[in-house]
mmCIF file of C-alpha atoms and ligand atoms in Angstrom:
data_model
loop_
_atom_site.group_PDB
_atom_site.id
_atom_site.type_symbol
_atom_site.label_atom_id
_atom_site.label_comp_id
_atom_site.label_asym_id
_atom_site.label_seq_id
_atom_site.Cartn_x
_atom_site.Cartn_y
_atom_site.Cartn_z
ATOM 1 C CA UNK A 1 8.740 -29.888 11.115
ATOM 2 C CA UNK A 2 7.326 -27.916 14.012
ATOM 3 C CA UNK A 3 10.769 -26.960 15.300
ATOM 4 C CA UNK A 4 12.005 -26.033 11.849
ATOM 5 C CA UNK A 5 9.019 -23.855 11.243
ATOM 6 C CA UNK A 6 9.471 -22.154 14.595
ATOM 7 C CA UNK A 7 13.073 -21.446 13.739
ATOM 8 C CA UNK A 8 11.923 -20.009 10.401
ATOM 9 C CA UNK A 9 9.470 -17.727 12.191
ATOM 10 C CA UNK A 10 12.245 -16.494 14.476
ATOM 11 C CA UNK A 11 14.584 -15.990 11.539
ATOM 12 C CA UNK A 12 11.948 -14.081 9.652
ATOM 13 C CA UNK A 13 11.235 -11.849 12.651
ATOM 14 C CA UNK A 14 14.929 -11.093 13.018
ATOM 15 C CA UNK A 15 15.324 -10.345 9.310
ATOM 16 C CA UNK A 16 12.240 -8.138 9.177
ATOM 17 C CA UNK A 17 13.529 -6.075 12.101
ATOM 18 C CA UNK A 18 17.007 -5.862 10.573
ATOM 19 C CA UNK A 19 15.429 -4.781 7.319
ATOM 20 C CA UNK A 20 13.541 -2.019 9.103
ATOM 21 C CA UNK A 21 16.855 -0.788 10.494
ATOM 22 C CA UNK A 22 18.473 -1.091 7.051
ATOM 23 C CA UNK A 23 15.780 1.129 5.556
ATOM 24 C CA UNK A 24 16.505 3.770 8.169
ATOM 25 C CA UNK A 25 20.240 3.401 7.549
ATOM 26 C CA UNK A 26 19.652 4.046 3.854
ATOM 27 C CA UNK A 27 17.241 6.908 4.483
ATOM 28 C CA UNK A 28 19.671 8.990 6.539
ATOM 29 C CA UNK A 29 22.346 9.581 3.860
ATOM 30 C CA UNK A 30 19.602 10.192 1.289
ATOM 31 C CA UNK A 31 18.056 12.889 3.446
ATOM 32 C CA UNK A 32 21.444 14.496 4.078
ATOM 33 C CA UNK A 33 22.199 14.480 0.362
ATOM 34 C CA UNK A 34 18.930 16.258 -0.303
ATOM 35 C CA UNK A 35 19.848 18.947 2.220
ATOM 36 C CA UNK A 36 23.333 19.291 0.688
ATOM 37 C CA UNK A 37 21.793 19.717 -2.737
ATOM 38 C CA UNK A 38 19.566 22.529 -1.481
ATOM 39 C CA UNK A 39 22.556 24.273 0.120
ATOM 40 C CA UNK A 40 24.584 23.938 -3.115
ATOM 41 C CA UNK A 41 21.760 25.444 -5.152
ATOM 42 C CA UNK A 42 21.526 28.426 -2.779
ATOM 43 C CA UNK A 43 25.286 28.867 -2.765
ATOM 44 C CA UNK A 44 25.354 29.033 -6.518
ATOM 45 C CA UNK A 45 22.485 31.561 -6.589
ATOM 46 C CA UNK A 46 24.197 33.790 -4.001
ATOM 47 C CA UNK A 47 27.550 33.616 -5.791
ATOM 48 C CA UNK A 48 25.980 34.473 -9.159
ATOM 49 C CA UNK A 49 24.220 37.462 -7.637
ATOM 50 C CA UNK A 50 27.356 38.581 -5.797
ATOM 51 C CA UNK A 51 29.326 38.442 -9.056
ATOM 52 C CA UNK A 52 26.608 40.546 -10.708
ATOM 53 C CA UNK A 53 26.969 43.171 -7.955
ATOM 54 C CA UNK A 54 30.755 43.260 -8.325
ATOM 55 C CA UNK A 55 30.356 43.655 -12.090
ATOM 56 C CA UNK A 56 27.840 46.513 -11.714
ATOM 57 C CA UNK A 57 30.059 48.239 -9.148
ATOM 58 C CA UNK A 58 32.951 48.040 -11.572
ATOM 59 C CA UNK A 59 30.787 49.769 -14.184
ATOM 60 C CA UNK A 60 29.908 52.513 -11.664
ATOM 61 C CA UNK A 61 33.652 53.033 -11.115
ATOM 62 C CA UNK A 62 34.275 53.264 -14.863
ATOM 63 C CA UNK A 63 31.403 55.705 -15.182
ATOM 64 C CA UNK A 64 32.953 57.831 -12.423
ATOM 65 C CA UNK A 65 36.301 57.960 -14.209
ATOM 66 C CA UNK A 66 34.524 58.786 -17.443
ATOM 67 C CA UNK A 67 32.567 61.608 -15.804
ATOM 68 C CA UNK A 68 35.760 63.044 -14.264
ATOM 69 C CA UNK A 69 37.386 63.212 -17.666
ATOM 70 C CA UNK A 70 34.274 64.814 -19.226
ATOM 71 C CA UNK A 71 34.255 67.426 -16.439
ATOM 72 C CA UNK A 72 37.894 68.047 -17.223
ATOM 73 C CA UNK A 73 36.971 68.532 -20.847
ATOM 74 C CA UNK A 74 34.168 70.902 -19.802
ATOM 75 C CA UNK A 75 36.665 73.081 -17.928
ATOM 76 C CA UNK A 76 38.974 73.217 -20.931
ATOM 77 C CA UNK A 77 36.099 73.966 -23.258
ATOM 78 C CA UNK A 78 34.922 76.828 -21.035
ATOM 79 C CA UNK A 79 38.417 78.333 -21.036
ATOM 80 C CA UNK A 80 38.516 78.037 -24.810
ATOM 81 C CA UNK A 81 35.099 79.784 -25.091
ATOM 82 C CA UNK A 82 36.332 82.650 -22.925
ATOM 83 C CA UNK A 83 39.160 83.198 -25.392
ATOM 84 C CA UNK A 84 36.892 83.219 -28.449
ATOM 85 C CA UNK A 85 37.414 86.326 -30.514
ATOM 86 C CA UNK A 86 34.807 85.995 -33.238
ATOM 87 C CA UNK A 87 31.144 85.128 -33.229
ATOM 88 C CA UNK A 88 31.949 81.936 -35.116
ATOM 89 C CA UNK A 89 34.502 80.862 -32.560
ATOM 90 C CA UNK A 90 32.117 81.696 -29.754
ATOM 91 C CA UNK A 91 29.256 79.724 -31.382
ATOM 92 C CA UNK A 92 31.512 76.747 -31.926
ATOM 93 C CA UNK A 93 32.674 76.852 -28.324
ATOM 94 C CA UNK A 94 29.056 77.050 -27.148
ATOM 95 C CA UNK A 95 28.090 74.028 -29.240
ATOM 96 C CA UNK A 96 31.033 72.077 -27.856
ATOM 97 C CA UNK A 97 30.065 73.024 -24.298
ATOM 98 C CA UNK A 98 26.506 71.922 -24.926
ATOM 99 C CA UNK A 99 27.559 68.558 -26.224
ATOM 100 C CA UNK A 100 29.902 67.982 -23.285
ATOM 101 C CA UNK A 101 27.194 68.996 -20.809
ATOM 102 C CA UNK A 102 24.792 66.564 -22.464
ATOM 103 C CA UNK A 103 27.301 63.734 -22.307
ATOM 104 C CA UNK A 104 27.865 64.502 -18.609
ATOM 105 C CA UNK A 105 24.132 64.418 -17.983
ATOM 106 C CA UNK A 106 23.788 61.101 -19.844
ATOM 107 C CA UNK A 107 26.723 59.682 -17.936
ATOM 108 C CA UNK A 108 25.209 60.685 -14.613
ATOM 109 C CA UNK A 109 21.883 59.120 -15.529
ATOM 110 C CA UNK A 110 23.668 55.929 -16.526
ATOM 111 C CA UNK A 111 25.572 55.940 -13.244
ATOM 112 C CA UNK A 112 22.312 56.342 -11.353
ATOM 113 C CA UNK A 113 20.821 53.385 -13.213
ATOM 114 C CA UNK A 114 23.845 51.241 -12.335
ATOM 115 C CA UNK A 115 23.636 52.298 -8.696
ATOM 116 C CA UNK A 116 19.981 51.347 -8.588
ATOM 117 C CA UNK A 117 20.803 48.003 -10.108
ATOM 118 C CA UNK A 118 23.480 47.403 -7.467
ATOM 119 C CA UNK A 119 21.152 48.292 -4.662
ATOM 120 C CA UNK A 120 18.250 46.241 -6.039
ATOM 121 C CA UNK A 121 20.478 43.184 -6.513
ATOM 122 C CA UNK A 122 21.837 43.679 -3.024
ATOM 123 C CA UNK A 123 18.458 43.773 -1.368
ATOM 124 C CA UNK A 124 17.281 40.807 -3.439
ATOM 125 C CA UNK A 125 20.239 38.933 -2.016
ATOM 126 C CA UNK A 126 19.181 39.369 1.618
ATOM 127 C CA UNK A 127 16.633 36.568 1.679
ATOM 128 C CA UNK A 128 18.728 33.912 -0.067
ATOM 129 C CA UNK A 129 21.752 34.817 2.041
ATOM 130 C CA UNK A 130 19.739 34.434 5.217
ATOM 131 C CA UNK A 131 18.232 31.161 3.990
ATOM 132 C CA UNK A 132 21.687 29.895 3.070
ATOM 133 C CA UNK A 133 23.066 30.667 6.494
ATOM 134 C CA UNK A 134 20.116 28.947 8.133
ATOM 135 C CA UNK A 135 20.304 25.885 5.901
ATOM 136 C CA UNK A 136 24.043 25.561 6.381
ATOM 137 C CA UNK A 137 23.655 25.563 10.119
ATOM 138 C CA UNK A 138 20.732 23.101 9.894
ATOM 139 C CA UNK A 139 22.804 20.848 7.668
ATOM 140 C CA UNK A 140 25.684 20.933 10.114
ATOM 141 C CA UNK A 141 23.379 19.950 12.963
ATOM 142 C CA UNK A 142 21.758 17.250 10.813
ATOM 143 C CA UNK A 143 25.164 15.837 9.945
ATOM 144 C CA UNK A 144 26.168 15.601 13.585
ATOM 145 C CA UNK A 145 22.824 14.039 14.493
ATOM 146 C CA UNK A 146 23.077 11.626 11.560
ATOM 147 C CA UNK A 147 26.469 10.370 12.673
ATOM 148 C CA UNK A 148 25.105 9.563 16.105
ATOM 149 C CA UNK A 149 21.938 8.058 14.647
ATOM 150 C CA UNK A 150 23.870 5.884 12.187
ATOM 151 C CA UNK A 151 26.062 4.589 14.986
ATOM 152 C CA UNK A 152 23.042 3.776 17.128
ATOM 153 C CA UNK A 153 21.310 2.041 14.222
ATOM 154 C CA UNK A 154 24.380 -0.043 13.401
ATOM 155 C CA UNK A 155 24.584 -1.122 17.033
ATOM 156 C CA UNK A 156 20.862 -1.898 17.008
ATOM 157 C CA UNK A 157 21.257 -3.938 13.841
ATOM 158 C CA UNK A 158 24.057 -6.005 15.345
ATOM 159 C CA UNK A 159 22.001 -6.634 18.429
ATOM 160 C CA UNK A 160 19.033 -7.752 16.340
ATOM 161 C CA UNK A 161 21.211 -10.205 14.434
ATOM 162 C CA UNK A 162 22.570 -11.853 17.577
ATOM 163 C CA UNK A 163 21.341 -15.440 17.566
ATOM 164 C CA UNK A 164 20.387 -15.439 13.899
ATOM 165 C CA UNK A 165 23.013 -18.062 13.112
ATOM 166 C CA UNK A 166 21.676 -20.342 15.777
ATOM 167 C CA UNK A 167 18.146 -20.247 14.352
ATOM 168 C CA UNK A 168 19.265 -20.711 10.786
ATOM 169 C CA UNK A 169 21.390 -23.723 11.746
ATOM 170 C CA UNK A 170 18.204 -25.474 12.865
ATOM 171 C CA UNK A 171 16.610 -25.216 9.438
ATOM 172 C CA UNK A 172 17.044 -27.789 6.672
ATOM 173 C CA UNK A 173 19.104 -26.513 3.727
ATOM 174 C CA UNK A 174 16.333 -26.646 1.130
ATOM 175 C CA UNK A 175 13.933 -24.807 3.449
ATOM 176 C CA UNK A 176 16.562 -22.209 4.157
ATOM 177 C CA UNK A 177 17.180 -21.773 0.444
ATOM 178 C CA UNK A 178 13.478 -21.254 -0.147
ATOM 179 C CA UNK A 179 13.333 -18.755 2.679
ATOM 180 C CA UNK A 180 16.376 -16.848 1.427
ATOM 181 C CA UNK A 181 14.853 -16.642 -2.026
ATOM 182 C CA UNK A 182 11.532 -15.370 -0.676
ATOM 183 C CA UNK A 183 12.988 -12.772 1.666
ATOM 184 C CA UNK A 184 14.663 -10.867 -1.123
ATOM 185 C CA UNK A 185 11.171 -9.960 -2.335
ATOM 186 C CA UNK A 186 8.963 -10.311 0.719
ATOM 187 C CA UNK A 187 9.310 -8.873 4.195
ATOM 188 C CA UNK A 188 8.353 -10.683 6.308
ATOM 189 C CA UNK A 189 8.678 -13.874 4.294
ATOM 190 C CA UNK A 190 7.039 -16.015 6.974
ATOM 191 C CA UNK A 191 3.561 -15.077 8.206
ATOM 192 C CA UNK A 192 0.836 -16.358 10.417
ATOM 193 C CA UNK A 193 -2.454 -17.554 9.021
ATOM 194 C CA UNK A 194 -5.575 -17.127 11.105
ATOM 195 C CA UNK A 195 -9.253 -17.642 10.393
ATOM 196 C CA UNK A 196 -8.279 -19.322 7.124
ATOM 197 C CA UNK A 197 -6.574 -16.156 5.961
ATOM 198 C CA UNK A 198 -2.956 -15.466 5.082
ATOM 199 C CA UNK A 199 -1.930 -12.404 7.088
ATOM 200 C CA UNK A 200 0.683 -11.538 4.465
ATOM 201 C CA UNK A 201 -1.745 -10.916 1.614
ATOM 202 C CA UNK A 202 -5.159 -11.270 3.341
ATOM 203 C CA UNK A 203 -6.282 -13.938 0.910
ATOM 204 C CA UNK A 204 -8.428 -16.880 1.976
ATOM 205 C CA UNK A 205 -6.839 -20.277 2.427
ATOM 206 C CA UNK A 206 -9.095 -23.177 1.392
ATOM 207 C CA UNK A 207 -10.380 -25.113 4.462
ATOM 208 C CA UNK A 208 -8.609 -28.306 3.413
ATOM 209 C CA UNK A 209 -5.288 -26.542 3.196
ATOM 210 C CA UNK A 210 -5.904 -24.719 6.440
ATOM 211 C CA UNK A 211 -6.405 -28.071 8.222
ATOM 212 C CA UNK A 212 -3.191 -29.287 6.689
ATOM 213 C CA UNK A 213 -1.497 -26.167 7.961
ATOM 214 C CA UNK A 214 -2.773 -26.833 11.442
ATOM 215 C CA UNK A 215 -1.318 -30.340 11.367
ATOM 216 C CA UNK A 216 2.038 -28.844 10.553
ATOM 217 C CA UNK A 217 3.502 -31.842 8.751
ATOM 218 C CA UNK A 218 4.944 -29.990 5.795
ATOM 219 C CA UNK A 219 6.286 -26.568 5.040
ATOM 220 C CA UNK A 220 3.469 -24.641 3.371
ATOM 221 C CA UNK A 221 3.368 -21.505 1.281
ATOM 222 C CA UNK A 222 0.453 -19.197 0.589
ATOM 223 C CA UNK A 223 -0.707 -19.955 -2.942
ATOM 224 C CA UNK A 224 -1.282 -16.260 -3.627
ATOM 225 C CA UNK A 225 1.741 -14.420 -2.189
ATOM 226 C CA UNK A 226 4.121 -17.395 -1.841
ATOM 227 C CA UNK A 227 4.997 -16.545 1.752
ATOM 228 C CA UNK A 228 5.711 -19.405 4.102
ATOM 229 C CA UNK A 229 2.659 -19.679 6.338
ATOM 230 C CA UNK A 230 2.099 -21.144 9.780
ATOM 231 C CA UNK A 231 -0.837 -21.643 12.104
ATOM 232 C CA UNK A 232 -0.842 -19.534 15.251
ATOM 233 C CA UNK A 233 -0.864 -22.659 17.472
ATOM 234 C CA UNK A 234 2.664 -23.312 16.294
ATOM 235 C CA UNK A 235 4.138 -20.584 18.451
ATOM 236 C CA UNK A 236 2.187 -21.562 21.581
ATOM 237 C CA UNK A 237 3.444 -24.330 23.823
HETATM 238 ZN ZN1 ZN B 1 -0.481 -14.800 1.221
#
């Protein structure tokens, strides 16, 4: 029993270490994905704002063309006014001029508003653009670092698992089955018990059971957390 239990302790140590590495292996892609998500969100913000600027600039261009044609009209209207022969004709020409001048003034005000919008959107874009650039470069560095880290962790994991087969071959099948069942939920699945306490869950072990544990004649589990327990003397020669 003693040897089997020792092998179980070794196996459990190996698995707990491998599990620690597995957690890190899982954490790295998750962290990268979070960074990628942040970059995508910024990219979409910047592209929406850029499209808004392009749209507003197009409107400024249209306004320019519109103003040119109104100025054209103003010139023609002035020429017509100069040729007016009666008071009525002259009044009509004056009214026409007035209305064209007003439409030019309105158009210029509108153009100014559009220009302000363009410039405000542009300056509001500075911060997100800078953040995007920074986050992209950080992401790139993180991706390179992650590749190296993943490789190192995989190598570490393999190294940890060396000898696992040898330990598990020393354990009786039913004990191994119990252990395998426990380790899916508990890490570590095998723990020491000292001072009549299970170090897995910190619950007290009744004195009678603790004596039994010390004798090491059977495989024992903590009655609270179900972990396989052993007395510290087991690992000392
Ligand atoms: Zn326990």
